[in-house]
XYZ file of C-alpha atoms in Angstrom:
203
model
C 83.388 39.624 -90.497
C 84.773 36.968 -92.849
C 88.119 35.292 -92.166
C 90.414 32.811 -93.846
C 92.990 30.877 -91.837
C 95.607 29.752 -94.326
C 97.833 26.924 -93.097
C 101.061 26.729 -95.106
C 103.346 23.712 -94.826
C 106.654 22.953 -96.453
C 106.697 19.327 -97.650
C 108.540 16.649 -95.663
C 112.207 15.870 -96.190
C 112.895 14.704 -99.738
C 114.557 11.418 -100.580
C 117.591 12.692 -102.488
C 118.336 11.243 -105.909
C 121.760 11.435 -107.510
C 120.256 12.729 -110.750
C 118.244 15.416 -108.947
C 114.961 13.916 -110.162
C 111.477 14.327 -108.738
C 111.652 12.017 -105.745
C 109.247 11.422 -102.900
C 109.797 11.547 -99.168
C 112.646 10.023 -97.216
C 111.851 7.873 -94.179
C 112.416 10.966 -92.039
C 110.142 12.964 -94.300
C 107.330 10.442 -93.948
C 107.631 10.567 -90.178
C 107.559 14.370 -90.243
C 104.366 14.277 -92.305
C 102.766 11.697 -90.017
C 103.450 13.843 -86.960
C 102.092 16.902 -88.732
C 98.973 14.902 -89.575
C 98.479 14.071 -85.900
C 98.792 17.728 -84.996
C 96.211 18.769 -87.598
C 93.818 15.866 -87.017
C 90.271 17.130 -86.609
C 90.956 20.629 -87.947
C 87.877 21.632 -89.982
C 89.617 22.389 -93.263
C 87.547 23.285 -96.291
C 90.269 21.902 -98.569
C 93.848 20.691 -98.848
C 95.909 22.022 -101.761
C 99.276 20.686 -102.909
C 101.738 21.134 -105.735
C 102.592 18.460 -108.323
C 106.050 17.441 -107.043
C 106.119 13.957 -105.495
C 107.398 15.211 -102.144
C 104.409 17.566 -101.883
C 101.941 14.943 -103.107
C 103.122 12.340 -100.582
C 103.118 14.846 -97.721
C 99.577 15.924 -98.592
C 98.397 12.305 -98.810
C 99.756 11.484 -95.362
C 98.201 14.575 -93.806
C 94.886 14.124 -95.621
C 94.601 10.606 -94.207
C 93.973 12.284 -90.828
C 91.342 14.586 -92.356
C 88.584 12.286 -93.644
C 86.118 13.949 -95.961
C 88.298 16.976 -96.693
C 88.741 17.450 -100.466
C 92.312 17.400 -101.781
C 93.316 19.437 -104.829
C 96.474 19.397 -106.925
C 97.472 22.810 -108.234
C 100.389 24.079 -110.298
C 100.035 27.462 -108.615
C 101.267 26.067 -105.280
C 104.133 24.097 -106.825
C 107.892 24.573 -106.649
C 108.635 27.678 -108.689
C 110.428 31.018 -108.567
C 107.953 33.364 -106.849
C 109.393 36.622 -108.139
C 111.894 37.634 -110.819
C 113.954 39.549 -108.279
C 116.541 42.058 -109.475
C 119.914 40.859 -108.110
C 121.384 44.381 -108.062
C 122.488 45.263 -104.553
C 121.900 41.781 -103.147
C 124.595 39.771 -101.379
C 126.721 37.799 -103.822
C 125.323 34.421 -102.835
C 121.747 35.579 -103.466
C 122.693 37.044 -106.826
C 124.386 33.765 -107.792
C 121.323 31.813 -106.677
C 118.977 33.937 -108.765
C 121.262 33.608 -111.793
C 120.631 29.848 -111.770
C 117.022 30.210 -112.925
C 116.186 29.931 -116.608
C 114.314 32.514 -118.644
C 111.313 30.167 -118.707
C 111.351 29.855 -114.915
C 111.560 33.637 -114.597
C 108.551 34.000 -116.866
C 106.338 31.219 -115.519
C 106.986 31.223 -111.771
C 105.788 34.713 -110.828
C 102.532 34.187 -112.719
C 101.799 31.000 -110.802
C 102.596 32.741 -107.543
C 100.226 35.574 -108.438
C 97.484 32.991 -109.036
C 98.092 31.447 -105.608
C 98.030 34.823 -103.862
C 94.863 35.932 -105.660
C 93.111 32.696 -104.714
C 94.329 32.192 -101.158
C 95.655 35.435 -99.624
C 92.255 37.036 -99.147
C 89.285 36.855 -96.836
C 86.384 34.751 -98.172
C 83.177 36.400 -99.297
C 81.536 35.346 -96.045
C 82.015 33.080 -93.050
C 85.177 31.530 -91.676
C 87.329 29.231 -93.806
C 90.415 27.136 -93.058
C 92.554 25.809 -95.908
C 95.795 23.831 -95.888
C 98.483 24.273 -98.543
C 101.322 21.741 -98.813
C 103.948 23.513 -100.841
C 107.621 24.520 -100.936
C 109.949 26.857 -99.102
C 109.867 29.637 -101.682
C 106.091 29.968 -101.748
C 105.752 29.901 -97.957
C 108.390 32.653 -97.834
C 106.474 34.667 -100.416
C 103.194 34.444 -98.478
C 104.943 35.599 -95.297
C 106.566 38.499 -97.158
C 103.249 39.379 -98.763
C 101.394 39.367 -95.438
C 103.985 41.721 -93.930
C 103.971 43.977 -97.001
C 107.757 43.677 -96.955
C 109.894 44.573 -99.986
C 109.612 41.951 -102.730
C 113.240 40.837 -102.367
C 112.613 39.793 -98.759
C 111.314 36.376 -99.774
C 115.010 35.578 -100.066
C 116.486 34.402 -96.796
C 113.209 33.153 -95.304
C 113.861 29.452 -94.701
C 111.388 26.939 -93.343
C 111.714 23.518 -91.785
C 110.338 20.510 -93.598
C 106.786 20.134 -92.271
C 107.091 23.429 -90.426
C 103.697 25.103 -90.005
C 102.903 28.732 -90.857
C 99.410 30.150 -90.324
C 98.181 33.486 -91.685
C 94.815 35.013 -90.888
C 93.112 37.063 -93.591
C 90.182 39.174 -92.449
C 87.697 41.449 -94.160
C 88.217 43.918 -91.309
C 91.991 44.021 -90.790
C 95.373 43.510 -92.471
C 96.820 39.969 -92.667
C 97.949 38.616 -89.317
C 100.771 36.086 -88.863
C 99.521 33.582 -86.295
C 102.581 31.343 -86.354
C 105.648 31.035 -88.577
C 107.729 27.883 -89.108
C 106.232 26.172 -86.046
C 107.746 22.707 -85.432
C 106.308 21.947 -81.987
C 104.931 18.686 -83.416
C 108.420 17.459 -84.385
C 110.995 16.028 -81.967
C 114.443 17.664 -82.099
C 115.918 14.913 -84.269
C 113.341 15.610 -86.999
C 113.855 19.365 -87.040
C 116.431 21.376 -88.973
C 115.839 19.525 -92.219
C 115.708 21.714 -95.268
C 117.938 24.229 -93.480
C 121.701 24.739 -93.350
C 123.463 21.683 -91.827
C 124.838 23.634 -88.862
C 121.407 24.935 -87.842
C 119.855 23.640 -84.625
C 116.680 24.523 -82.730
């Protein structure tokens, strides 16, 4: 039986820029990534994948420093993009308004990149056992969870993940996908949780 353990991580907290540009990690985000690295130290990953945004690149670099010898790959398919051109009909007003903010180009390009990521990563390997780490963004983690559960396509909406929260999905040649853990932040102290989520959220 062949299995893939896919570790999905939302990048660390972003250093916010007034112009909304592509910024790296805040001080809190760097600490989140360092603690995640300690948790994953020694895990026998076959590869680390990350998207092109600076916050994902810096998170992946900090984690990879604890994984000597593990190859690191940059990939557009695990970047920050719209995972599905979801029909807003029947959705709550705030979701419909959110979806309306995407451009035609984003609606065309994003789902194709997501399909590439799913085809490459959401399957069992040809043989053996493989672990891979993907440092990505909230939307793509949500899509992989939805995909594993075979939930309706619109259910990627409303799945929110902590910065540096850890989700693990097991893909097997002998069984359906299995969610091992979702949005796990046991490696983060309380003061470094609840970033990337609504401001009144606490855990």
